[in-house]
Structure formats: C-alpha cells, structure tokens
C-alpha cells in the first residue's frame, strides 16, 4: 500500500481504545479515520483525541467508509470474534484485534476459518513490545544457555471499572486467566519457542469485588492464582498473579534460568498510578546473572516520556502500531498471528478449568490443537 497515511477504523473506544488512538497519533504515517463507539461519553472522549475522525453508527457503516484502510478492534472481549467475522464478510481488511481473540471454549474452532477470509489478523499482545521485555527476549537464550525454567509474576491493581461493568463476569471476559493473563501465556510460548502440553492451576477470588453487586449478581472473576505449564521442549513455566498488590514497586517480573545462568526483567506499572509522594516512578531493569563467574549485571532500560504518557503499557502500544502499519503496507510481517492468539486463549481457558475443577489439563485431549 502506497498511501501517505494509513487510515484506521476504530471499533470500541474505552480506556484501551483511547490508548491506541493516542499512540496512532504519534505515528508519522497513520491516522484515525473513523470510530464506532456506542457509548456517547466514550465516543466524545475518543473524538476529542481524533477530531478529524468520522463517527460511525455501526461496524457496517465504518467499513463502508473508503478512507478506512485497516481496523482496530478494542471492544469488550465477548464481541471480538463476531466483529472479526463481520469484517471478513462485509469488507475484508487487515485487522489489529485486542486480546483475547475469543472467550468461550466452544468458539475455538471458529478461528481457523478467519485465516482464509481476511488479509491478516494481528492480535494485540502489547507486552511483547515493552522495551524491557523486548530486551529480555533478545538476550534470554544466550544469558541462560537454553531456558529450563521460566517464571512470570504480575502483582498489580484490581480490574478497573469499564462501561457497563462488563469485565466483572467470566461470561464476558473468558475469566481472569484469559482476560488478563493471555499476555503471559503468549510470552511463555514466545520466550520458550515451544508449545504447551499440560496446564495446572490453583486460584481463587479472595479480596476483590466481593462487596459489589450488578443486577443482584456478585462478580465471579479470579483475583489471584498460580499456573504451572509444561512444554513440548521439556521446559517449565509458572505464572504468579495477584490483583491486590498495587503497592508493589514493580508490576511485572520475568525470570528465566538455564544451565549457564539467569536473566530477570522488572517492569513498573502505569505511571499514573505511581504515588506522587514517592518521587519519580521506577525505571525498568534487566538483570543478567551468569553462574560462572557469578556476577549479576544490572541495566536500566528507560522508556521515552512521550510514550509513557500515551498509555499504560511502557510504550509498547506505539511500537506495536509501528510494526502493524508496516505490515499493512506490505513492508513487514505479521508478528502475532491468529494461531498465537488462539494458543494464548486456550492456555488461559485451560487454567480456568484447572483452577475450578482441581485437575491438570492435557491440552491435546481437551482442545483441537492446530496442526
């Protein structure tokens, strides 16, 4: 595609949709052309960020606008798959779809059909593109001599309030291990360069949302847990999640260990949540600890202030869009595929089932794995 500026059609402009808009505005060769957002308050906030964008009354109306060259889906989780199918039917365009790709075990088989019907689908896995995580990915193999153990920890704040409180119930989100943790399951596969075979989880709802009621219902989303994953390669990975730990200095911690040593990555949470009385927010760190000779080496990896101000994901949303636009132009590859998105959700769904039923989940026997 040789257009001077790629026009995005945005579907869904809540908190994450607006983060996408702010980051698209930083790109020299892209702009927001159209927005579909059924909530009037959210639509007004989005148009304030992209005043030249045209509002649309539906996905169909947005797709009918010639100035739309690609679509970003940032709607609530349970709408993603149907909206992808509508784009495929009405006007197949390149799509960047927020995670998770789908939310229900019964819908897993619908993903393969999309591959032939759309130019491409890029699943938005922002965590891959955080500068400290990208540095970790680049150095992990050499630092460890081959990863045998991988631990991912997220200690963070509870789920935020969303329009219509859709994120308070598993039927809309797919469950916490799908909604929140598909990022980490995606990172596990990416870091280990292997697919999972078995998932075992222990989790619960101990603190968050227990005093909330929506239509007489109490939220049923998990707020803490552990997930252990075995991989084809023989490597093992563990996720530790706690969503009532916003007092932490770092929000995400990654640790990989192999025969030659260890590498760690420490990532702070959103700057807007850092207490002002504590001074400047922490700077991301990468720590490489060889076994011989033992000599931990710490490297700070700062993120540009402009990128930190544009969103809550350490600048990653900007880097993700830069690569997505390159793929739309035919100048880069799709880095997070439908299959990647499928695996991340299936791992999360397996963790949800394991935690609730108290058993290990053999993926090959319970899911139709891709060939």
mmCIF file of C-alpha atoms in Angstrom:
data_model
loop_
_atom_site.group_PDB
_atom_site.id
_atom_site.type_symbol
_atom_site.label_atom_id
_atom_site.label_comp_id
_atom_site.label_asym_id
_atom_site.label_seq_id
_atom_site.Cartn_x
_atom_site.Cartn_y
_atom_site.Cartn_z
ATOM 1 C CA UNK A 1 0.000 0.000 0.000
ATOM 2 C CA UNK A 2 1.488 3.347 -1.063
ATOM 3 C CA UNK A 3 -0.851 5.788 0.690
ATOM 4 C CA UNK A 4 0.874 8.608 2.548
ATOM 5 C CA UNK A 5 -1.140 7.915 5.687
ATOM 6 C CA UNK A 6 -2.934 4.692 6.666
ATOM 7 C CA UNK A 7 -6.492 5.304 7.892
ATOM 8 C CA UNK A 8 -7.624 3.291 10.916
ATOM 9 C CA UNK A 9 -11.217 2.430 11.664
ATOM 10 C CA UNK A 10 -11.543 2.038 15.434
ATOM 11 C CA UNK A 11 -14.171 -0.288 16.913
ATOM 12 C CA UNK A 12 -14.506 0.387 20.645
ATOM 13 C CA UNK A 13 -13.034 3.425 22.404
ATOM 14 C CA UNK A 14 -12.966 2.711 26.104
ATOM 15 C CA UNK A 15 -9.737 3.066 28.071
ATOM 16 C CA UNK A 16 -7.687 0.778 25.801
ATOM 17 C CA UNK A 17 -9.207 2.114 22.590
ATOM 18 C CA UNK A 18 -8.199 5.634 23.558
ATOM 19 C CA UNK A 19 -4.680 4.464 24.384
ATOM 20 C CA UNK A 20 -4.492 3.120 20.847
ATOM 21 C CA UNK A 21 -5.702 6.461 19.455
ATOM 22 C CA UNK A 22 -3.057 8.411 21.380
ATOM 23 C CA UNK A 23 -0.319 6.131 20.055
ATOM 24 C CA UNK A 24 -1.576 6.166 16.462
ATOM 25 C CA UNK A 25 -1.340 9.960 16.679
ATOM 26 C CA UNK A 26 2.416 9.609 17.285
ATOM 27 C CA UNK A 27 2.963 7.709 14.039
ATOM 28 C CA UNK A 28 4.103 9.769 11.042
ATOM 29 C CA UNK A 29 2.242 7.637 8.501
ATOM 30 C CA UNK A 30 -1.115 6.749 10.091
ATOM 31 C CA UNK A 31 -4.265 8.420 11.411
ATOM 32 C CA UNK A 32 -7.688 7.575 12.836
ATOM 33 C CA UNK A 33 -10.206 7.894 10.006
ATOM 34 C CA UNK A 34 -13.390 6.569 11.640
ATOM 35 C CA UNK A 35 -14.712 5.495 15.046
ATOM 36 C CA UNK A 36 -17.560 3.218 16.086
ATOM 37 C CA UNK A 37 -18.331 3.503 19.810
ATOM 38 C CA UNK A 38 -21.926 3.024 21.009
ATOM 39 C CA UNK A 39 -21.384 4.775 24.360
ATOM 40 C CA UNK A 40 -21.822 8.517 23.805
ATOM 41 C CA UNK A 41 -19.445 9.543 26.592
ATOM 42 C CA UNK A 42 -16.667 7.278 25.321
ATOM 43 C CA UNK A 43 -17.297 8.427 21.745
ATOM 44 C CA UNK A 44 -16.955 12.068 22.780
ATOM 45 C CA UNK A 45 -13.678 11.339 24.572
ATOM 46 C CA UNK A 46 -12.344 9.489 21.533
ATOM 47 C CA UNK A 47 -13.305 12.234 19.081
ATOM 48 C CA UNK A 48 -11.581 14.770 21.312
ATOM 49 C CA UNK A 49 -8.362 12.799 20.724
ATOM 50 C CA UNK A 50 -9.026 12.330 16.983
ATOM 51 C CA UNK A 51 -11.130 15.339 15.930
ATOM 52 C CA UNK A 52 -10.778 14.606 12.213
ATOM 53 C CA UNK A 53 -12.211 11.095 12.556
ATOM 54 C CA UNK A 54 -15.742 10.390 11.339
ATOM 55 C CA UNK A 55 -18.140 8.764 13.814
ATOM 56 C CA UNK A 56 -19.933 5.634 12.615
ATOM 57 C CA UNK A 57 -23.209 4.208 13.894
ATOM 58 C CA UNK A 58 -22.151 0.585 13.376
ATOM 59 C CA UNK A 59 -19.315 -1.648 12.250
ATOM 60 C CA UNK A 60 -21.016 -1.884 8.870
ATOM 61 C CA UNK A 61 -21.097 1.905 8.467
ATOM 62 C CA UNK A 62 -17.434 2.163 9.461
ATOM 63 C CA UNK A 63 -16.457 -0.461 6.885
ATOM 64 C CA UNK A 64 -18.349 1.409 4.171
ATOM 65 C CA UNK A 65 -16.050 4.438 4.551
ATOM 66 C CA UNK A 66 -13.435 4.420 1.788
ATOM 67 C CA UNK A 67 -10.879 6.226 3.933
ATOM 68 C CA UNK A 68 -10.645 3.202 6.272
ATOM 69 C CA UNK A 69 -7.640 1.047 5.298
ATOM 70 C CA UNK A 70 -7.461 -1.200 8.361
ATOM 71 C CA UNK A 71 -9.472 -1.897 11.503
ATOM 72 C CA UNK A 72 -8.597 -1.910 15.187
ATOM 73 C CA UNK A 73 -10.985 -3.847 17.447
ATOM 74 C CA UNK A 74 -10.838 -2.691 21.076
ATOM 75 C CA UNK A 75 -14.384 -3.566 22.112
ATOM 76 C CA UNK A 76 -15.302 -5.768 25.125
ATOM 77 C CA UNK A 77 -13.843 -9.269 24.886
ATOM 78 C CA UNK A 78 -17.039 -11.145 24.065
ATOM 79 C CA UNK A 79 -17.595 -9.060 20.906
ATOM 80 C CA UNK A 80 -14.193 -9.668 19.276
ATOM 81 C CA UNK A 81 -14.909 -12.844 17.355
ATOM 82 C CA UNK A 82 -18.272 -11.752 15.921
ATOM 83 C CA UNK A 83 -16.789 -8.431 14.831
ATOM 84 C CA UNK A 84 -13.895 -10.182 13.110
ATOM 85 C CA UNK A 85 -16.402 -12.343 11.255
ATOM 86 C CA UNK A 86 -18.432 -9.290 10.246
ATOM 87 C CA UNK A 87 -15.327 -7.602 8.830
ATOM 88 C CA UNK A 88 -14.486 -10.786 6.928
ATOM 89 C CA UNK A 89 -17.985 -10.877 5.450
ATOM 90 C CA UNK A 90 -18.554 -7.213 4.623
ATOM 91 C CA UNK A 91 -15.125 -5.842 3.687
ATOM 92 C CA UNK A 92 -12.008 -7.904 4.398
ATOM 93 C CA UNK A 93 -9.317 -5.562 5.705
ATOM 94 C CA UNK A 94 -6.200 -6.038 7.822
ATOM 95 C CA UNK A 95 -7.230 -6.155 11.483
ATOM 96 C CA UNK A 96 -5.455 -5.469 14.758
ATOM 97 C CA UNK A 97 -7.676 -7.088 17.403
ATOM 98 C CA UNK A 98 -7.199 -6.610 21.110
ATOM 99 C CA UNK A 99 -6.669 -9.682 23.217
ATOM 100 C CA UNK A 100 -8.292 -12.056 23.950
ATOM 101 C CA UNK A 101 -9.154 -13.343 20.498
ATOM 102 C CA UNK A 102 -12.194 -15.208 21.836
ATOM 103 C CA UNK A 103 -13.638 -16.105 25.253
ATOM 104 C CA UNK A 104 -15.509 -19.425 25.040
ATOM 105 C CA UNK A 105 -14.164 -22.951 24.592
ATOM 106 C CA UNK A 106 -16.970 -23.627 22.125
ATOM 107 C CA UNK A 107 -15.701 -20.862 19.806
ATOM 108 C CA UNK A 108 -12.125 -22.108 19.435
ATOM 109 C CA UNK A 109 -12.884 -23.763 16.110
ATOM 110 C CA UNK A 110 -14.149 -20.553 14.506
ATOM 111 C CA UNK A 111 -10.659 -19.030 14.475
ATOM 112 C CA UNK A 112 -9.234 -21.201 11.682
ATOM 113 C CA UNK A 113 -11.985 -20.089 9.288
ATOM 114 C CA UNK A 114 -10.897 -16.455 9.612
ATOM 115 C CA UNK A 115 -7.407 -17.087 8.277
ATOM 116 C CA UNK A 116 -8.570 -17.509 4.675
ATOM 117 C CA UNK A 117 -11.158 -14.731 4.834
ATOM 118 C CA UNK A 118 -9.069 -11.747 5.965
ATOM 119 C CA UNK A 119 -5.813 -10.277 4.564
ATOM 120 C CA UNK A 120 -4.372 -10.799 8.030
ATOM 121 C CA UNK A 121 -5.232 -10.575 11.712
ATOM 122 C CA UNK A 122 -2.678 -9.254 14.194
ATOM 123 C CA UNK A 123 -3.557 -9.991 17.828
ATOM 124 C CA UNK A 124 -2.627 -7.102 20.123
ATOM 125 C CA UNK A 125 -0.154 -8.566 22.595
ATOM 126 C CA UNK A 126 1.384 -5.329 23.846
ATOM 127 C CA UNK A 127 3.610 -6.933 26.454
ATOM 128 C CA UNK A 128 5.906 -8.295 23.740
ATOM 129 C CA UNK A 129 6.796 -4.725 22.791
ATOM 130 C CA UNK A 130 7.614 -3.222 26.186
ATOM 131 C CA UNK A 131 11.267 -2.125 25.779
ATOM 132 C CA UNK A 132 12.495 -4.046 28.866
ATOM 133 C CA UNK A 133 10.609 -7.186 27.801
ATOM 134 C CA UNK A 134 11.951 -6.843 24.248
ATOM 135 C CA UNK A 135 15.484 -6.678 25.688
ATOM 136 C CA UNK A 136 14.758 -9.759 27.807
ATOM 137 C CA UNK A 137 13.514 -11.633 24.725
ATOM 138 C CA UNK A 138 16.660 -10.723 22.800
ATOM 139 C CA UNK A 139 19.126 -11.827 25.480
ATOM 140 C CA UNK A 140 17.359 -14.688 27.284
ATOM 141 C CA UNK A 141 18.735 -17.585 25.238
ATOM 142 C CA UNK A 142 22.367 -16.504 25.431
ATOM 143 C CA UNK A 143 22.148 -15.493 29.101
ATOM 144 C CA UNK A 144 20.726 -18.852 30.183
ATOM 145 C CA UNK A 145 22.320 -21.215 27.681
ATOM 146 C CA UNK A 146 18.834 -22.514 26.973
ATOM 147 C CA UNK A 147 15.877 -21.825 29.247
ATOM 148 C CA UNK A 148 14.731 -24.658 31.506
ATOM 149 C CA UNK A 149 12.615 -22.663 33.967
ATOM 150 C CA UNK A 150 10.574 -19.522 33.323
ATOM 151 C CA UNK A 151 8.637 -17.540 35.934
ATOM 152 C CA UNK A 152 6.336 -14.626 35.158
ATOM 153 C CA UNK A 153 4.899 -12.594 38.025
ATOM 154 C CA UNK A 154 2.311 -9.822 37.924
ATOM 155 C CA UNK A 155 1.460 -8.041 41.176
ATOM 156 C CA UNK A 156 -0.948 -5.244 40.316
ATOM 157 C CA UNK A 157 -4.132 -3.306 40.987
ATOM 158 C CA UNK A 158 -7.656 -4.793 40.712
ATOM 159 C CA UNK A 159 -9.628 -4.699 37.468
ATOM 160 C CA UNK A 160 -10.661 -1.151 36.626
ATOM 161 C CA UNK A 161 -14.249 -0.028 36.107
ATOM 162 C CA UNK A 162 -15.393 -0.460 32.498
ATOM 163 C CA UNK A 163 -18.514 0.679 30.610
ATOM 164 C CA UNK A 164 -21.474 -1.415 31.713
ATOM 165 C CA UNK A 165 -19.191 -3.284 34.153
ATOM 166 C CA UNK A 166 -18.726 -5.977 31.514
ATOM 167 C CA UNK A 167 -15.358 -7.032 32.962
ATOM 168 C CA UNK A 168 -16.846 -8.240 36.256
ATOM 169 C CA UNK A 169 -18.106 -11.573 34.920
ATOM 170 C CA UNK A 170 -16.430 -14.605 33.357
ATOM 171 C CA UNK A 171 -19.156 -14.932 30.724
ATOM 172 C CA UNK A 172 -17.929 -11.653 29.184
ATOM 173 C CA UNK A 173 -14.187 -11.838 29.793
ATOM 174 C CA UNK A 174 -13.439 -15.549 29.451
ATOM 175 C CA UNK A 175 -12.140 -15.427 33.046
ATOM 176 C CA UNK A 176 -9.179 -13.642 34.599
ATOM 177 C CA UNK A 177 -6.643 -16.120 33.192
ATOM 178 C CA UNK A 178 -7.984 -15.307 29.705
ATOM 179 C CA UNK A 179 -8.697 -11.579 30.063
ATOM 180 C CA UNK A 180 -5.585 -10.593 31.984
ATOM 181 C CA UNK A 181 -3.159 -13.452 31.586
ATOM 182 C CA UNK A 182 -3.284 -14.342 27.899
ATOM 183 C CA UNK A 183 -0.424 -11.802 27.618
ATOM 184 C CA UNK A 184 1.732 -14.000 29.829
ATOM 185 C CA UNK A 185 0.810 -17.257 28.140
ATOM 186 C CA UNK A 186 1.734 -15.615 24.828
ATOM 187 C CA UNK A 187 5.083 -14.593 26.316
ATOM 188 C CA UNK A 188 5.703 -18.128 27.585
ATOM 189 C CA UNK A 189 5.414 -19.592 24.084
ATOM 190 C CA UNK A 190 7.444 -16.765 22.567
ATOM 191 C CA UNK A 191 10.263 -16.967 25.124
ATOM 192 C CA UNK A 192 10.483 -20.768 25.197
ATOM 193 C CA UNK A 193 9.910 -21.223 21.436
ATOM 194 C CA UNK A 194 7.744 -24.227 22.230
ATOM 195 C CA UNK A 195 4.078 -25.138 22.613
ATOM 196 C CA UNK A 196 2.418 -26.186 25.890
ATOM 197 C CA UNK A 197 1.187 -29.698 26.600
ATOM 198 C CA UNK A 198 -0.200 -29.508 30.153
ATOM 199 C CA UNK A 199 -1.659 -26.761 32.366
ATOM 200 C CA UNK A 200 -2.225 -26.937 36.129
ATOM 201 C CA UNK A 201 -3.634 -24.035 38.142
ATOM 202 C CA UNK A 202 -4.631 -23.089 41.666
ATOM 203 C CA UNK A 203 -6.544 -19.825 42.051
ATOM 204 C CA UNK A 204 -9.411 -18.047 43.749
ATOM 205 C CA UNK A 205 -11.262 -14.825 44.493
ATOM 206 C CA UNK A 206 -10.095 -13.691 47.918
ATOM 207 C CA UNK A 207 -10.296 -9.895 48.104
ATOM 208 C CA UNK A 208 -11.550 -8.012 45.054
ATOM 209 C CA UNK A 209 -15.148 -7.180 44.055
ATOM 210 C CA UNK A 210 -16.775 -9.353 46.721
ATOM 211 C CA UNK A 211 -18.876 -6.451 48.034
ATOM 212 C CA UNK A 212 -20.030 -5.411 44.530
ATOM 213 C CA UNK A 213 -23.436 -6.275 43.059
ATOM 214 C CA UNK A 214 -24.577 -5.915 39.448
ATOM 215 C CA UNK A 215 -28.194 -6.838 38.791
ATOM 216 C CA UNK A 216 -28.099 -8.752 42.046
ATOM 217 C CA UNK A 217 -25.017 -10.744 40.971
ATOM 218 C CA UNK A 218 -21.620 -10.821 42.655
ATOM 219 C CA UNK A 219 -18.609 -10.716 40.283
ATOM 220 C CA UNK A 220 -17.091 -14.167 39.740
ATOM 221 C CA UNK A 221 -13.633 -13.231 38.431
ATOM 222 C CA UNK A 222 -10.463 -14.647 39.999
ATOM 223 C CA UNK A 223 -8.115 -12.178 41.695
ATOM 224 C CA UNK A 224 -5.048 -14.351 42.421
ATOM 225 C CA UNK A 225 -3.505 -17.646 41.453
ATOM 226 C CA UNK A 226 -0.648 -19.784 40.202
ATOM 227 C CA UNK A 227 -0.436 -21.548 36.839
ATOM 228 C CA UNK A 228 2.161 -24.216 36.002
ATOM 229 C CA UNK A 229 2.714 -25.071 32.316
ATOM 230 C CA UNK A 230 4.718 -27.968 30.839
ATOM 231 C CA UNK A 231 6.069 -27.532 27.305
ATOM 232 C CA UNK A 232 6.966 -29.869 24.450
ATOM 233 C CA UNK A 233 10.619 -28.847 24.837
ATOM 234 C CA UNK A 234 10.696 -30.081 28.436
ATOM 235 C CA UNK A 235 10.882 -26.544 29.815
ATOM 236 C CA UNK A 236 8.539 -25.488 32.590
ATOM 237 C CA UNK A 237 6.907 -22.136 33.157
ATOM 238 C CA UNK A 238 4.959 -20.623 36.023
ATOM 239 C CA UNK A 239 2.663 -17.613 36.271
ATOM 240 C CA UNK A 240 2.039 -15.926 39.603
ATOM 241 C CA UNK A 241 -0.812 -13.413 39.579
ATOM 242 C CA UNK A 242 -2.019 -11.179 42.402
ATOM 243 C CA UNK A 243 -4.504 -8.384 41.683
ATOM 244 C CA UNK A 244 -4.480 -6.844 45.159
ATOM 245 C CA UNK A 245 -0.812 -5.897 45.237
ATOM 246 C CA UNK A 246 -0.784 -2.372 43.789
ATOM 247 C CA UNK A 247 1.692 -1.301 46.477
ATOM 248 C CA UNK A 248 4.468 -3.117 44.607
ATOM 249 C CA UNK A 249 7.452 -1.244 43.207
ATOM 250 C CA UNK A 250 7.386 -3.326 40.024
ATOM 251 C CA UNK A 251 4.249 -4.696 38.411
ATOM 252 C CA UNK A 252 5.727 -7.386 36.153
ATOM 253 C CA UNK A 253 8.765 -9.547 36.856
ATOM 254 C CA UNK A 254 10.148 -12.082 34.378
ATOM 255 C CA UNK A 255 12.826 -14.632 35.306
ATOM 256 C CA UNK A 256 14.406 -17.275 33.053
ATOM 257 C CA UNK A 257 17.006 -19.789 34.248
ATOM 258 C CA UNK A 258 19.175 -22.244 32.331
ATOM 259 C CA UNK A 259 22.418 -24.144 32.660
ATOM 260 C CA UNK A 260 24.568 -21.035 32.147
ATOM 261 C CA UNK A 261 22.731 -18.505 34.273
ATOM 262 C CA UNK A 262 19.696 -16.389 34.924
ATOM 263 C CA UNK A 263 18.094 -13.299 33.386
ATOM 264 C CA UNK A 264 15.437 -11.108 35.003
ATOM 265 C CA UNK A 265 13.259 -8.245 33.827
ATOM 266 C CA UNK A 266 11.487 -5.784 36.155
ATOM 267 C CA UNK A 267 8.717 -3.610 34.728
ATOM 268 C CA UNK A 268 6.879 -0.848 36.645
ATOM 269 C CA UNK A 269 3.142 -0.383 36.320
ATOM 270 C CA UNK A 270 1.350 2.614 34.776
ATOM 271 C CA UNK A 271 2.983 5.881 35.774
ATOM 272 C CA UNK A 272 -0.375 7.489 36.543
ATOM 273 C CA UNK A 273 -0.806 5.064 39.457
ATOM 274 C CA UNK A 274 2.619 5.685 40.997
ATOM 275 C CA UNK A 275 2.214 7.666 44.272
ATOM 276 C CA UNK A 276 3.499 11.225 43.764
ATOM 277 C CA UNK A 277 4.884 11.421 47.326
ATOM 278 C CA UNK A 278 7.384 8.678 46.438
ATOM 279 C CA UNK A 279 9.060 10.798 43.777
ATOM 280 C CA UNK A 280 9.909 9.534 40.299
ATOM 281 C CA UNK A 281 8.456 6.244 39.139
ATOM 282 C CA UNK A 282 10.833 3.251 38.951
ATOM 283 C CA UNK A 283 12.848 2.682 35.770
ATOM 284 C CA UNK A 284 12.596 -0.754 34.116
ATOM 285 C CA UNK A 285 15.551 -3.039 34.770
ATOM 286 C CA UNK A 286 17.224 -6.000 33.112
ATOM 287 C CA UNK A 287 19.466 -8.172 35.325
ATOM 288 C CA UNK A 288 21.776 -10.844 33.897
ATOM 289 C CA UNK A 289 23.311 -13.272 36.432
ATOM 290 C CA UNK A 290 25.821 -15.775 34.970
ATOM 291 C CA UNK A 291 26.760 -18.848 37.026
ATOM 292 C CA UNK A 292 30.452 -18.730 36.222
ATOM 293 C CA UNK A 293 31.791 -16.369 37.240
ATOM 294 C CA UNK A 294 28.887 -15.202 39.448
ATOM 295 C CA UNK A 295 28.492 -11.519 38.550
ATOM 296 C CA UNK A 296 24.989 -10.028 38.400
ATOM 297 C CA UNK A 297 24.847 -7.164 35.915
ATOM 298 C CA UNK A 298 22.019 -4.605 36.084
ATOM 299 C CA UNK A 299 20.974 -2.466 33.147
ATOM 300 C CA UNK A 300 18.306 0.227 33.297
ATOM 301 C CA UNK A 301 16.063 0.489 30.239
ATOM 302 C CA UNK A 302 14.207 3.818 30.351
ATOM 303 C CA UNK A 303 11.181 4.476 28.155
ATOM 304 C CA UNK A 304 10.653 7.817 26.423
ATOM 305 C CA UNK A 305 8.365 10.103 28.492
ATOM 306 C CA UNK A 306 6.179 10.807 25.454
ATOM 307 C CA UNK A 307 5.446 7.094 25.097
ATOM 308 C CA UNK A 308 4.769 6.657 28.813
ATOM 309 C CA UNK A 309 2.245 9.496 28.674
ATOM 310 C CA UNK A 310 0.453 7.909 25.705
ATOM 311 C CA UNK A 311 -0.628 4.793 27.602
ATOM 312 C CA UNK A 312 -0.281 2.342 30.451
ATOM 313 C CA UNK A 313 1.976 -0.243 28.813
ATOM 314 C CA UNK A 314 5.509 1.169 28.946
ATOM 315 C CA UNK A 315 5.488 2.459 25.377
ATOM 316 C CA UNK A 316 4.640 -0.917 23.881
ATOM 317 C CA UNK A 317 1.436 0.189 22.153
ATOM 318 C CA UNK A 318 3.402 2.634 19.990
ATOM 319 C CA UNK A 319 5.936 0.023 18.883
ATOM 320 C CA UNK A 320 3.166 -2.465 18.161
ATOM 321 C CA UNK A 321 1.339 0.008 15.905
ATOM 322 C CA UNK A 322 4.526 0.938 14.061
ATOM 323 C CA UNK A 323 5.004 -2.721 13.145
ATOM 324 C CA UNK A 324 1.324 -3.239 12.334
ATOM 325 C CA UNK A 325 1.319 -0.296 9.912
ATOM 326 C CA UNK A 326 4.449 -1.693 8.261
ATOM 327 C CA UNK A 327 2.594 -4.986 7.758
ATOM 328 C CA UNK A 328 -0.421 -3.149 6.295
ATOM 329 C CA UNK A 329 1.950 -1.515 3.795
ATOM 330 C CA UNK A 330 3.469 -4.884 2.915
ATOM 331 C CA UNK A 331 6.785 -3.815 4.441
ATOM 332 C CA UNK A 332 6.786 -6.102 7.459
ATOM 333 C CA UNK A 333 5.481 -9.455 8.653
ATOM 334 C CA UNK A 334 2.573 -10.222 10.958
ATOM 335 C CA UNK A 335 4.270 -10.844 14.291
ATOM 336 C CA UNK A 336 1.311 -12.007 16.426
ATOM 337 C CA UNK A 337 -0.825 -14.368 14.369
ATOM 338 C CA UNK A 338 -4.262 -15.903 14.777
ATOM 339 C CA UNK A 339 -2.537 -19.075 15.944
ATOM 340 C CA UNK A 340 -0.611 -17.120 18.593
ATOM 341 C CA UNK A 341 -3.846 -15.542 19.787
ATOM 342 C CA UNK A 342 -5.586 -18.945 19.796
ATOM 343 C CA UNK A 343 -2.873 -20.550 21.924
ATOM 344 C CA UNK A 344 -2.895 -17.707 24.462
ATOM 345 C CA UNK A 345 -6.652 -18.044 24.985
ATOM 346 C CA UNK A 346 -6.606 -21.851 25.115
ATOM 347 C CA UNK A 347 -3.892 -21.769 27.787
ATOM 348 C CA UNK A 348 -5.977 -19.290 29.772
ATOM 349 C CA UNK A 349 -9.147 -21.350 29.393
ATOM 350 C CA UNK A 350 -7.243 -24.460 30.493
ATOM 351 C CA UNK A 351 -6.010 -22.598 33.575
ATOM 352 C CA UNK A 352 -9.574 -21.513 34.404
ATOM 353 C CA UNK A 353 -10.828 -25.107 34.102
ATOM 354 C CA UNK A 354 -7.908 -26.475 36.119
ATOM 355 C CA UNK A 355 -8.386 -23.973 38.943
ATOM 356 C CA UNK A 356 -12.121 -24.623 39.210
ATOM 357 C CA UNK A 357 -12.001 -28.413 38.830
ATOM 358 C CA UNK A 358 -8.758 -29.112 40.676
ATOM 359 C CA UNK A 359 -7.090 -31.163 37.947
ATOM 360 C CA UNK A 360 -4.328 -30.913 35.368
ATOM 361 C CA UNK A 361 -5.474 -30.195 31.806
ATOM 362 C CA UNK A 362 -3.868 -32.168 28.988
ATOM 363 C CA UNK A 363 -4.289 -29.786 26.063
ATOM 364 C CA UNK A 364 -4.175 -32.364 23.276
ATOM 365 C CA UNK A 365 -7.026 -34.385 24.784
ATOM 366 C CA UNK A 366 -9.291 -31.426 25.618
ATOM 367 C CA UNK A 367 -8.719 -28.978 22.742
ATOM 368 C CA UNK A 368 -8.440 -29.437 18.991
ATOM 369 C CA UNK A 369 -4.844 -28.270 18.662
ATOM 370 C CA UNK A 370 -3.692 -26.604 15.407
ATOM 371 C CA UNK A 371 -1.555 -28.651 13.032
#
